[in-house]
Short mmCIF file of C-alpha atoms and ligand atoms in Angstrom, two decimals:
data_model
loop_
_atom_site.label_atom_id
_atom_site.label_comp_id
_atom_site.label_asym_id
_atom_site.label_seq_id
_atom_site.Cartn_x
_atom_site.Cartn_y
_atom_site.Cartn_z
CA UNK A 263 30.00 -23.54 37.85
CA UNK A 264 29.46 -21.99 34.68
CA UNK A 265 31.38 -22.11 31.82
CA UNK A 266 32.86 -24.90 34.04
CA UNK A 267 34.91 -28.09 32.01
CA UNK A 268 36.32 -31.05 33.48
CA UNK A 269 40.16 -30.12 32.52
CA UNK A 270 39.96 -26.70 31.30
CA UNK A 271 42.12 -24.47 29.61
CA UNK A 272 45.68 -24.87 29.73
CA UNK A 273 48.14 -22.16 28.60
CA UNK A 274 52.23 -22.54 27.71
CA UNK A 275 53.70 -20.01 28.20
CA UNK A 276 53.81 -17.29 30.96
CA UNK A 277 54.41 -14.25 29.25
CA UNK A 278 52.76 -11.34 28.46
CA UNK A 279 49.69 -12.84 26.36
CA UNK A 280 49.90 -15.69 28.63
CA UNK A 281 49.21 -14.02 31.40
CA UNK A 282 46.77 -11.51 29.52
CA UNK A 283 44.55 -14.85 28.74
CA UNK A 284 44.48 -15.24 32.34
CA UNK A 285 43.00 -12.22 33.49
CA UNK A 286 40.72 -12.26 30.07
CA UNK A 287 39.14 -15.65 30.51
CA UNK A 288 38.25 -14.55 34.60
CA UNK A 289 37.05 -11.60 32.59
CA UNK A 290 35.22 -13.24 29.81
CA UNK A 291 33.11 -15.27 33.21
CA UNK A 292 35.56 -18.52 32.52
CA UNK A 293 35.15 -20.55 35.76
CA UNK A 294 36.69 -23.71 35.00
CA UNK A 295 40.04 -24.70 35.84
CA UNK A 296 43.19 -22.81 34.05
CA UNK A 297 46.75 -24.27 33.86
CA UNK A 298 49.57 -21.86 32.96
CA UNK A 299 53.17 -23.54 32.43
CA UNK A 300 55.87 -21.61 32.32
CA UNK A 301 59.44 -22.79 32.07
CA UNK A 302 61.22 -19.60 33.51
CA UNK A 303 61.33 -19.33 37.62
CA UNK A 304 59.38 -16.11 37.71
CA UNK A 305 55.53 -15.56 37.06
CA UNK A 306 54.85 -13.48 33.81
CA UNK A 307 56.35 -10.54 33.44
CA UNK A 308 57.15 -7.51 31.49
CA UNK A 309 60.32 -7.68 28.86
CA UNK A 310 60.70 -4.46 27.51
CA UNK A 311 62.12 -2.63 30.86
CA UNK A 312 64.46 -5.26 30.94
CA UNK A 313 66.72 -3.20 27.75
CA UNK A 314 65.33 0.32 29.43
CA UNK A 315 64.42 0.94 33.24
CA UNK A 316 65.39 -2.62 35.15
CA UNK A 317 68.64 -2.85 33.12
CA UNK A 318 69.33 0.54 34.34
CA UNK A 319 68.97 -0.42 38.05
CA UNK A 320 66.08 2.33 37.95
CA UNK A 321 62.59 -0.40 38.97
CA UNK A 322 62.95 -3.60 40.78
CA UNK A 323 61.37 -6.63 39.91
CA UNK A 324 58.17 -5.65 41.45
CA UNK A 325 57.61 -2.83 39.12
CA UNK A 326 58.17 -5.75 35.97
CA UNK A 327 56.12 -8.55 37.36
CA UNK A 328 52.30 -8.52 35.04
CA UNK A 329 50.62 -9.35 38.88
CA UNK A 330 51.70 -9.72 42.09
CA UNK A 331 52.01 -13.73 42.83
CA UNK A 332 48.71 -13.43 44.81
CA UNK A 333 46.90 -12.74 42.08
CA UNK A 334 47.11 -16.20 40.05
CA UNK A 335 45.89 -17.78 43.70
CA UNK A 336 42.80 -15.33 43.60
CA UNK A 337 42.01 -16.05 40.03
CA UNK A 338 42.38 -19.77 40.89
CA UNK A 339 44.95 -20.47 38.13
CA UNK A 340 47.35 -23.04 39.04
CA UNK A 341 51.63 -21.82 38.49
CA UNK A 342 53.49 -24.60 36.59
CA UNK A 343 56.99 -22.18 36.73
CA UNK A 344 60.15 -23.80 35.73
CA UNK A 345 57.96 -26.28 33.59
CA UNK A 346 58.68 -26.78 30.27
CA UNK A 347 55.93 -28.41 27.91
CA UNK A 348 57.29 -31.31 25.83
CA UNK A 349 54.51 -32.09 23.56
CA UNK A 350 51.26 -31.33 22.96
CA UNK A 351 48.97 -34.46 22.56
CA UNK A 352 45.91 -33.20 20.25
CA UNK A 353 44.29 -36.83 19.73
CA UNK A 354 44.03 -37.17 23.53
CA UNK A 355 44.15 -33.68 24.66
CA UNK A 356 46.98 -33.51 27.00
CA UNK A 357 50.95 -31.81 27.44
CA UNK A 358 53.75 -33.57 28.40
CA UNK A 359 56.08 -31.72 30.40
CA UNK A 360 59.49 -31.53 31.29
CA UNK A 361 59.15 -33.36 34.71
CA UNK A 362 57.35 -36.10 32.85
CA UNK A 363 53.56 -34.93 33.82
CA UNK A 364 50.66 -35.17 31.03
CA UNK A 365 48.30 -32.29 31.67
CA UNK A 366 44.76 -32.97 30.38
CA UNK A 367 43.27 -29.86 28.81
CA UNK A 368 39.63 -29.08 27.16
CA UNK A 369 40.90 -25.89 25.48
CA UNK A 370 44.61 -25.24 25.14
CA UNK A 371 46.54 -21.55 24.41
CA UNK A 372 49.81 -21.48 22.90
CA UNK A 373 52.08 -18.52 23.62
CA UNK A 374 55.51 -19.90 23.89
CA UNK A 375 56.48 -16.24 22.59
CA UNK A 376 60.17 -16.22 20.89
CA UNK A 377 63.86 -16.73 21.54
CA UNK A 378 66.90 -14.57 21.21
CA UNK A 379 68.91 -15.03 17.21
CA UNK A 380 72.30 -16.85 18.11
CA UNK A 381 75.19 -15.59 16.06
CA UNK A 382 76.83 -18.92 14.89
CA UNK A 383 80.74 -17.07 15.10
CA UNK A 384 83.56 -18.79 16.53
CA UNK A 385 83.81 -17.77 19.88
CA UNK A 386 80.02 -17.26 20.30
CA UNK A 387 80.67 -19.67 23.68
CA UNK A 388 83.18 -17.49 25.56
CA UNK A 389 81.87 -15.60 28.74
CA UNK A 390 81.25 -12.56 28.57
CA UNK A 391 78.77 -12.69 25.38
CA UNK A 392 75.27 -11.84 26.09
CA UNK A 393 71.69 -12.02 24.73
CA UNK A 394 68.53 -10.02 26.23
CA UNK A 395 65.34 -11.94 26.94
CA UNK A 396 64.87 -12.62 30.41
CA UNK A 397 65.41 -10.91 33.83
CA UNK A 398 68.30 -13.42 34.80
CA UNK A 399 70.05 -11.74 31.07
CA UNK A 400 69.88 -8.53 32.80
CA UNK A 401 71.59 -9.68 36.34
CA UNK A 402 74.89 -10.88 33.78
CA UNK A 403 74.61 -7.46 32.19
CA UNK A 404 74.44 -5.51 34.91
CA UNK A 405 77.16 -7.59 36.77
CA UNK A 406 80.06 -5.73 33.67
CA UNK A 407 78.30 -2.40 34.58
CA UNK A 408 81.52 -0.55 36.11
CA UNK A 409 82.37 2.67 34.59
CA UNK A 410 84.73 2.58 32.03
CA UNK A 411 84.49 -0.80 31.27
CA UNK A 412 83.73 -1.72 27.25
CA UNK A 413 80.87 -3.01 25.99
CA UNK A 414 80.11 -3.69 22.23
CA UNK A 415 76.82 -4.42 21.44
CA UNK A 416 76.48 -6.25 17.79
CA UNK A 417 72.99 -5.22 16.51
CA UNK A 418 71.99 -1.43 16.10
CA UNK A 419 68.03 -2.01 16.02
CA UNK A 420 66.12 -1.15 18.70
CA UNK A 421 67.29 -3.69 21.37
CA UNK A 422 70.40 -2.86 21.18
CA UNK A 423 70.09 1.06 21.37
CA UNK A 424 68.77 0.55 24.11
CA UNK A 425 71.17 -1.52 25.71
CA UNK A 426 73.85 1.01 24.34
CA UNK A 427 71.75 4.18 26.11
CA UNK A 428 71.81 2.53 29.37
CA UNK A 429 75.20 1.01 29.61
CA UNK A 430 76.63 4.92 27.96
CA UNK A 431 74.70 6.86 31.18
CA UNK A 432 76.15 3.93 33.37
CA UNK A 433 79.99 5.53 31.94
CA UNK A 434 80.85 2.89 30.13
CA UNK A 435 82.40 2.92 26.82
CA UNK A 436 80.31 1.60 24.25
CA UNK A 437 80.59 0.62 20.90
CA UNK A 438 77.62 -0.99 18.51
CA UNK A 439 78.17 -3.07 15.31
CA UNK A 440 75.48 -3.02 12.96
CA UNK A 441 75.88 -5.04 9.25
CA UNK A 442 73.27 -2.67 7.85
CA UNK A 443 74.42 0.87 6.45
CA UNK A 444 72.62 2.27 8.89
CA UNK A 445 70.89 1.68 12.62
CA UNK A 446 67.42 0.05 12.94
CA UNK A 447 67.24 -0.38 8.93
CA UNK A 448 64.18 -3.22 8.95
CA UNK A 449 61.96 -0.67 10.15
CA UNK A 450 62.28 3.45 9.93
CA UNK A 451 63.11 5.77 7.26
CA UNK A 452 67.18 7.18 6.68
CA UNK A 453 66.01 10.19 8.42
CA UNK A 454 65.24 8.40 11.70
CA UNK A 455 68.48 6.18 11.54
CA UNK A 456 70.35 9.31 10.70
CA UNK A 457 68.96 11.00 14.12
CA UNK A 458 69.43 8.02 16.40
CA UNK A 459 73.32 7.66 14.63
CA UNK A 460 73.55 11.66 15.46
CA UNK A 461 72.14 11.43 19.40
CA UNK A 462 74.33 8.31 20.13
CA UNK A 463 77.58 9.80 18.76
CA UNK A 464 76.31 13.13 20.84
CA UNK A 465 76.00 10.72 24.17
CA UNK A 466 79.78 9.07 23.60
CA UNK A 467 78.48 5.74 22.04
CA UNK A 468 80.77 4.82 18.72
CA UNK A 469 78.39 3.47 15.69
CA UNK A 470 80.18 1.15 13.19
CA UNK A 471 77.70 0.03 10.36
CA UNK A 472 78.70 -1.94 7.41
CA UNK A 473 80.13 -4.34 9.89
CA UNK A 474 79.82 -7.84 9.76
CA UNK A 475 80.53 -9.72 12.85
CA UNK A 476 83.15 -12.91 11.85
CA UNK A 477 84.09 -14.10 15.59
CA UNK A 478 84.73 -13.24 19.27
CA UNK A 479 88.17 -13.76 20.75
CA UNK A 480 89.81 -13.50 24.30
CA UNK A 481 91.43 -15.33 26.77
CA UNK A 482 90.53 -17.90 29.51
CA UNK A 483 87.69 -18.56 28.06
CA UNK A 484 86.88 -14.90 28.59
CA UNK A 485 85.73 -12.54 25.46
CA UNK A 486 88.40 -9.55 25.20
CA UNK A 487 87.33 -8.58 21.75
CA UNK A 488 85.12 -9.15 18.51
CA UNK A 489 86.32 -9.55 15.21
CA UNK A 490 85.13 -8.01 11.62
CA UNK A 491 85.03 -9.18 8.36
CA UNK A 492 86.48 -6.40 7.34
CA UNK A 493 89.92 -7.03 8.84
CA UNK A 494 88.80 -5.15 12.39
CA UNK A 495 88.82 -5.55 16.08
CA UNK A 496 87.10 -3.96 18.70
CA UNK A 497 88.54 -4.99 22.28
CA UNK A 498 85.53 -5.17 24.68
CA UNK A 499 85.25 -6.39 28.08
CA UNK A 500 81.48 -7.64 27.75
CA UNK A 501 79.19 -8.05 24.44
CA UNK A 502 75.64 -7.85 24.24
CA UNK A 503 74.02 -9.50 21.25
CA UNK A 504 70.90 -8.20 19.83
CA UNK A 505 70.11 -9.32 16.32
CA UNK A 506 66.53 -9.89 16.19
CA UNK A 507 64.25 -13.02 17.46
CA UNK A 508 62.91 -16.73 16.36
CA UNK A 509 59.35 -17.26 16.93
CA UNK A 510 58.52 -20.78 19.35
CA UNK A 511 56.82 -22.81 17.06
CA UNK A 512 58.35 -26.11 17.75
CA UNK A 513 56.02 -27.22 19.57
CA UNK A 514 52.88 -26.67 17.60
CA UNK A 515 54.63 -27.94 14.57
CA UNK A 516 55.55 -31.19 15.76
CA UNK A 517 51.50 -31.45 17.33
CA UNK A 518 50.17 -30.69 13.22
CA UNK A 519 49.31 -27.54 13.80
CA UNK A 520 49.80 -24.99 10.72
CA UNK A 521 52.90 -23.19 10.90
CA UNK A 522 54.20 -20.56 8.22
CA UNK A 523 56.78 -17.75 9.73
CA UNK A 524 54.63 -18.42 13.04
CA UNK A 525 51.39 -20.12 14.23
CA UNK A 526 49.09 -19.53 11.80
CA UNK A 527 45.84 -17.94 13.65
CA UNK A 528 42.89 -16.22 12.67
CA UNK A 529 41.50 -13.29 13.63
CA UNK A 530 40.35 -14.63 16.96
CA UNK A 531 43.57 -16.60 17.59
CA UNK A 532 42.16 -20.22 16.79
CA UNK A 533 44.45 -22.40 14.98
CA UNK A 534 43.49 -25.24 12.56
CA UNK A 535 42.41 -27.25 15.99
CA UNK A 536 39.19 -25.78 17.18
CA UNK A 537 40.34 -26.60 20.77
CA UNK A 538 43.98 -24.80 20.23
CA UNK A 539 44.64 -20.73 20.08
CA UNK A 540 47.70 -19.63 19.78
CA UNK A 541 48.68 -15.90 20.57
CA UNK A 542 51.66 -13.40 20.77
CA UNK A 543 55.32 -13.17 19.59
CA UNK A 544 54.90 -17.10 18.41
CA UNK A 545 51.28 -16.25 15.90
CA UNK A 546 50.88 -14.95 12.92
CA UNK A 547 47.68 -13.28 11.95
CA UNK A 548 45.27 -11.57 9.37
CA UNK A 549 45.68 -8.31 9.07
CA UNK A 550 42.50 -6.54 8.09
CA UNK A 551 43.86 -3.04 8.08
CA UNK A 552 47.13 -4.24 6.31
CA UNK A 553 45.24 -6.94 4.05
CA UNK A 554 47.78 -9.30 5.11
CA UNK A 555 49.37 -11.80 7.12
CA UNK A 556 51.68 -10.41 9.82
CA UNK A 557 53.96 -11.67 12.51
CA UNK A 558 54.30 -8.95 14.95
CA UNK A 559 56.63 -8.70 18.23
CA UNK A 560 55.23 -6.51 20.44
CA UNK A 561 53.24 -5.92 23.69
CA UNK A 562 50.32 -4.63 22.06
CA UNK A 563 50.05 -7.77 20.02
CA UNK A 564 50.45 -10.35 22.76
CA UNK A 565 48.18 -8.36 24.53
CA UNK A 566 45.18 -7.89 22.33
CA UNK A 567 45.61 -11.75 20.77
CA UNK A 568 45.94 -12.93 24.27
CA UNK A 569 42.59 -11.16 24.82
CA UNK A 570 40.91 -12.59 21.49
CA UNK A 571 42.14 -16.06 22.58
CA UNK A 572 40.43 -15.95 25.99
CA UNK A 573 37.24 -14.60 24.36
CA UNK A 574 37.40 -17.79 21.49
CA UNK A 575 38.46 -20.64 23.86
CA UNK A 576 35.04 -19.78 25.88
CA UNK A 577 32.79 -19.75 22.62
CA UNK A 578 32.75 -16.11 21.59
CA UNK A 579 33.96 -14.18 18.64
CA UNK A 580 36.09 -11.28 19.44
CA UNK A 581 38.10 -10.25 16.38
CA UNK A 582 41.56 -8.02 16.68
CA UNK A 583 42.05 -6.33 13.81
CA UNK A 584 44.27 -2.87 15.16
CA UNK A 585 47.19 -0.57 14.08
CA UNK A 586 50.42 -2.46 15.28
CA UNK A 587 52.11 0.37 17.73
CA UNK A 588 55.37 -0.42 19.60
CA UNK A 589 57.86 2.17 21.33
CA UNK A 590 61.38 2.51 22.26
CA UNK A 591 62.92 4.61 24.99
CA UNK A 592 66.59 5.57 24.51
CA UNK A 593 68.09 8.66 26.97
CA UNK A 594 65.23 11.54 27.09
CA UNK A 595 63.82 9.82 23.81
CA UNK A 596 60.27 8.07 23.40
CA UNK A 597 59.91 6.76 20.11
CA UNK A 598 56.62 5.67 19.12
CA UNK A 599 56.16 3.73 16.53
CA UNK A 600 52.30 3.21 14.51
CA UNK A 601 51.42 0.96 11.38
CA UNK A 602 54.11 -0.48 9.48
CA UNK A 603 55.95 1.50 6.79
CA UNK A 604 57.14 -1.02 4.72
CA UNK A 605 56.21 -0.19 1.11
CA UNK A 606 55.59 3.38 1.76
CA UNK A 607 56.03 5.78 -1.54
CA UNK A 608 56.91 9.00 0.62
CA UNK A 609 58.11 10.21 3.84
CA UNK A 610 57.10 13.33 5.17
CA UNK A 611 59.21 14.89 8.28
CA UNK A 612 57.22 17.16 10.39
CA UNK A 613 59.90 18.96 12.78
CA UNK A 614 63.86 19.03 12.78
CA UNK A 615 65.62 15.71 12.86
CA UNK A 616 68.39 17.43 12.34
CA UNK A 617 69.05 19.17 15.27
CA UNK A 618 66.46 18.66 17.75
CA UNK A 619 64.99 15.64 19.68
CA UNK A 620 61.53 16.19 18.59
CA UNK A 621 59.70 15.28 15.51
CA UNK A 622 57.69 12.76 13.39
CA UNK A 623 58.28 11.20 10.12
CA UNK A 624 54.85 10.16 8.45
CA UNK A 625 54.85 7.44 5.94
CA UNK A 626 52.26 7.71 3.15
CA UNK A 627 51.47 5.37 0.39
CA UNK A 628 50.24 6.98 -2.71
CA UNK A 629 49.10 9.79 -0.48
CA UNK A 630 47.65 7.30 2.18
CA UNK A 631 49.03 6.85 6.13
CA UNK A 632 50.30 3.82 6.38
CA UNK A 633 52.83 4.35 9.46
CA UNK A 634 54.27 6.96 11.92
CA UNK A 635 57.49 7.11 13.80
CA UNK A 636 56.79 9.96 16.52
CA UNK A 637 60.32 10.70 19.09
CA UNK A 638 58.88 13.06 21.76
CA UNK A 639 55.51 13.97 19.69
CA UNK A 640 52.66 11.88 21.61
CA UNK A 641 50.12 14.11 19.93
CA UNK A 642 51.13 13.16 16.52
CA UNK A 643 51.38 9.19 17.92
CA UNK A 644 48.13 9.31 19.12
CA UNK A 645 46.04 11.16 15.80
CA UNK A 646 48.32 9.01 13.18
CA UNK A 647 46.60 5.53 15.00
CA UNK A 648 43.40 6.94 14.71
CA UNK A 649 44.03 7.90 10.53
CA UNK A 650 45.83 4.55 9.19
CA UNK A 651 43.04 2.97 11.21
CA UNK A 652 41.12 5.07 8.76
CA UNK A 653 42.85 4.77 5.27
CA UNK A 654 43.09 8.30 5.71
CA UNK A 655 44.76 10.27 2.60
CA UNK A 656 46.13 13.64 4.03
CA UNK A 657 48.26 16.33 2.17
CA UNK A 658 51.80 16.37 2.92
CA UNK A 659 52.42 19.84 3.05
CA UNK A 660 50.57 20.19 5.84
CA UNK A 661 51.23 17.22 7.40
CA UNK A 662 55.05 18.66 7.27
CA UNK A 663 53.69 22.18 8.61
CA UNK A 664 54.17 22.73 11.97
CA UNK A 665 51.70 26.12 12.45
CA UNK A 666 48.77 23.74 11.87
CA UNK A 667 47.91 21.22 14.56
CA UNK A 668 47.59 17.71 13.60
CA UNK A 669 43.59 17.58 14.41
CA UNK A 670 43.13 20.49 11.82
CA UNK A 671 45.48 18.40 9.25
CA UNK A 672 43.28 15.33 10.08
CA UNK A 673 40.34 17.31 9.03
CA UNK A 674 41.16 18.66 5.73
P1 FAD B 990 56.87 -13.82 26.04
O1 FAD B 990 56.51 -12.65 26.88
O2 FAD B 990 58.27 -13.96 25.61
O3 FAD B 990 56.41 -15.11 26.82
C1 FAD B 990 56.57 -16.43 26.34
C2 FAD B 990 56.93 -17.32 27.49
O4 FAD B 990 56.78 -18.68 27.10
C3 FAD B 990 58.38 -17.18 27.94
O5 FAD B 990 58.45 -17.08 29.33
C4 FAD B 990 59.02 -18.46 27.44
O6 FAD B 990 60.16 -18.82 28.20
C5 FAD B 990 57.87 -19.42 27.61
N1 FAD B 990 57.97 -20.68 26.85
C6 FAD B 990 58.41 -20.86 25.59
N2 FAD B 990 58.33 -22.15 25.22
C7 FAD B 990 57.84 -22.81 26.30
C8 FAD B 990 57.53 -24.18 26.55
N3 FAD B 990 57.70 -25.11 25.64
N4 FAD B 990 57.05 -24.51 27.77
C9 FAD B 990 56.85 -23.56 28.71
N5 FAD B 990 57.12 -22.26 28.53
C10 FAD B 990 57.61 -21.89 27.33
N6 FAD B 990 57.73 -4.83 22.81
C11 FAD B 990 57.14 -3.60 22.74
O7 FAD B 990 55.98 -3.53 22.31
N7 FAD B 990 57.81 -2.48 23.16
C12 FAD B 990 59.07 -2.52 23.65
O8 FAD B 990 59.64 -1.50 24.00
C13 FAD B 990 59.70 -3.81 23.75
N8 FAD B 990 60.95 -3.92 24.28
C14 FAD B 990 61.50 -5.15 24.42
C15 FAD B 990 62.74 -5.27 25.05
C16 FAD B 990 63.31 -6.53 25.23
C17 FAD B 990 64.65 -6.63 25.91
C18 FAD B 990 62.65 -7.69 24.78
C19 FAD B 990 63.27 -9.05 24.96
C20 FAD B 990 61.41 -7.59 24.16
C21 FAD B 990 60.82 -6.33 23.99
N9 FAD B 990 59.58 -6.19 23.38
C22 FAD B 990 58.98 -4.95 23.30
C23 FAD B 990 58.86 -7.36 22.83
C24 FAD B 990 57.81 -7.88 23.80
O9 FAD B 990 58.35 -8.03 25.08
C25 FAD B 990 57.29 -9.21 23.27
O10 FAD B 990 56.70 -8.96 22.01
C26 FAD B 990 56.26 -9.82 24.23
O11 FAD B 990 56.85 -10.17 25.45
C27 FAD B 990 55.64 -11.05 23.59
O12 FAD B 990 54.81 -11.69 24.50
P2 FAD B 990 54.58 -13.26 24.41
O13 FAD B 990 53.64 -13.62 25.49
O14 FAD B 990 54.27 -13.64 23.03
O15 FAD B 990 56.02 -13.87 24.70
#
């Protein structure tokens, strides 16, 4: 067979760029053996409906799954589900797992992705306190979903705005804590917090920021309410927790690898072993466009590195290098996101944040696009990947003018 090894590739992780390797390296003409361990039940599958459609009871688990279970047997890659790996053995080329196998491997892929931010409060332990990573997350959820019952979510960023849109439609009372001044603060302009603050209080949903979560309380072991800082207490019946992510880097650490605020890649996904890629949520990778190193934690990025990785593990060179892009959907809203605005010198709004549910704020440095958030503007989305790609320096006033269409602004 060609391409063929004695071991082949094995990949930890069956996730989204887990499972994108898969279907790459069968793509790529890989026809040795592949491996994929995974130590949730389920085969790889998608995580953001699991804060939007799936947690609202709207898609089964058909409609979340990457590939129908068939579909690893036709691309002759062997399941290890509920398998965690242990180690990673570089010198001899194997991973120890969690039911005490070593799996040889010629060429191994890490993408053990990330894990949920605890909130070290007393209390944290009582039922009834919640975190969102995995479908069996969402069955807990759901299980408090009875209208009228409260839910306070502590984290306003996008996670859990999301959670908070669902469980409102759902007619429960919902409250979310956020220790910033205002919701999703690490990453969009005051005028985009201000209009996701203004369409949650317009849906029912109390927002609290400048709160700083000190403890949960309650009864039989049960959570009845979470406690401030400040001196307040917001009774609750459920919590979900949403306070960002930790990338999985345990494991390459303790094997040598490099590891600074993720798996150090380059721009094909190779690590510092020439036999080891890494890729997704758990990497972090050069940035030509950005002329830096970034740790992203999105689809897109587990996607494309998981492609990259499959394309170096069989010999060949295919470089990702793209505008980050991510999304959020929260009631009738699709929020788009391109680039990163961090660092940006000016933000220009085209449309009215104010009192519609349609615009874009464009985020220039010295004159240059460096980032878009888009809610309900695909067109604008779609031109402002295309111009950071490009460095592109545009003029704001007509960037903010809504009688010109963005392909004529792209072509001043
Ligand atoms: P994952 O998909 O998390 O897969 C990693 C897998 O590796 C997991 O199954 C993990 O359990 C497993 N694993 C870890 N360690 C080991 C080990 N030692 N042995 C075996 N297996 C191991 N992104 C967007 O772009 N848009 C969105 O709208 C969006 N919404 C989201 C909503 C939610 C609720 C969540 C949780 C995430 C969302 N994301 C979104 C982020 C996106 O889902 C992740 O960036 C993406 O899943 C990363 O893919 P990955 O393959 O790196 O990691």
């Amino acid at each position: 067979m060609a391409g063929s090894t004695q071991h082949g590739v094995v990949i930890i992780g069956a996730g989204q760029a887990g499972a994108q390797a898969v279907v790459s390296l069968r793509a790529e003409g890989y026809e040795g053996p592949i491996r994929l361990i995974g130590d949730e039940a389920e085969p790889p599958y998608q995580r953001p409906p699991l804060s939007k459609k799936f947690l609202a009871g709207e898609i089964g688990f058909d409609r979340v799954e990457l590939k129908p279970a068939e579909f690893y047997a036709g691309a002759h890659c062997e399941l290890l589900l509920g398998t965690r790996a242990v180690e990673i053995n570089r010198a001899e080329h194997y991973v120890k797992t969690s039911d005490g196998r070593a799996v040889p491997y010629d060429k191994l892929l890490i993408a053990t992705g990330s894990r949920v931010r605890e909130i070290n409060v007393p209390g944290f332990d009582l039922d009834g306190v919640h975190y969102l990573r995995t479908v069996g997350d969402v069955s807990e959820i759901q299980a408090h979903f009875k209208p009228g019952a409260k839910l306070v979510v502590v984290g306003g960023g996008y996670i859990g705005l999301e959670v908070a849109a669902v469980a409102r439609k759902n007619g429960i009372d919902v409250t979310v804590l956020e220790t910033a001044e205002r919701v999703m603060a690490r990453v969009v302009d005051p005028i985009v917090s201000r209009f996701y603050e203004r369409i949650h209080k317009e849906a029912g949903v109390v927002i609290r920021t400048g709160v700083t979560v000190a403890g949960f309380e309650g009864a039989n072991n049960k959570v009845e309410r979470v406690v401030s800082g400040e001196g307040d207490s917001f009774p609750c019946d459920f919590v979900v927790v949403g306070v960002g992510i930790i990338p999985n880097v345990e494991l390459a650490q303790s094997a040598g690898l490099t590891v600074e605020n993720g798996i150090v890649v380059d721009e094909c996904a190779r690590t510092n072993d020439p036999d080891i890629c890494a890729a997704g949520d758990c990497t972090n990778h050069p940035s030509g466009i950005y002329g830096r190193r970034l740790r992203l934690e999105s689809v897109q990025n587990a996607i494309e590195q998981g492609k990259a990785a499959a394309a170096a593990l069989t010999g060949k060179n295919k470089p990702y290098d793209q505008v980050p892009w991510f999304w959020s959907d929260q009631y009738d809203l699709k929020l788009q996101i391109a680039g990163l605005s961090s660092g940006y010198t000016q933000a220009v709004t085209r449309g009215d944040p104010e009192t519609g549910r349609s615009f874009a704020v464009f985020y220039l440095k010295d004159g240059v696009l460096i980032a878009v958030d888009a809610v309900n503007r695909a067109p604008e989305f779609m031109m402002s990947k295309t111009l950071i790609a490009k460095h592109a320096k545009l003029d704001p006033a007509r960037l903010a003018d809504e009688t010109i269409n963005m392909k004529e602004v792209a072509n001043a």
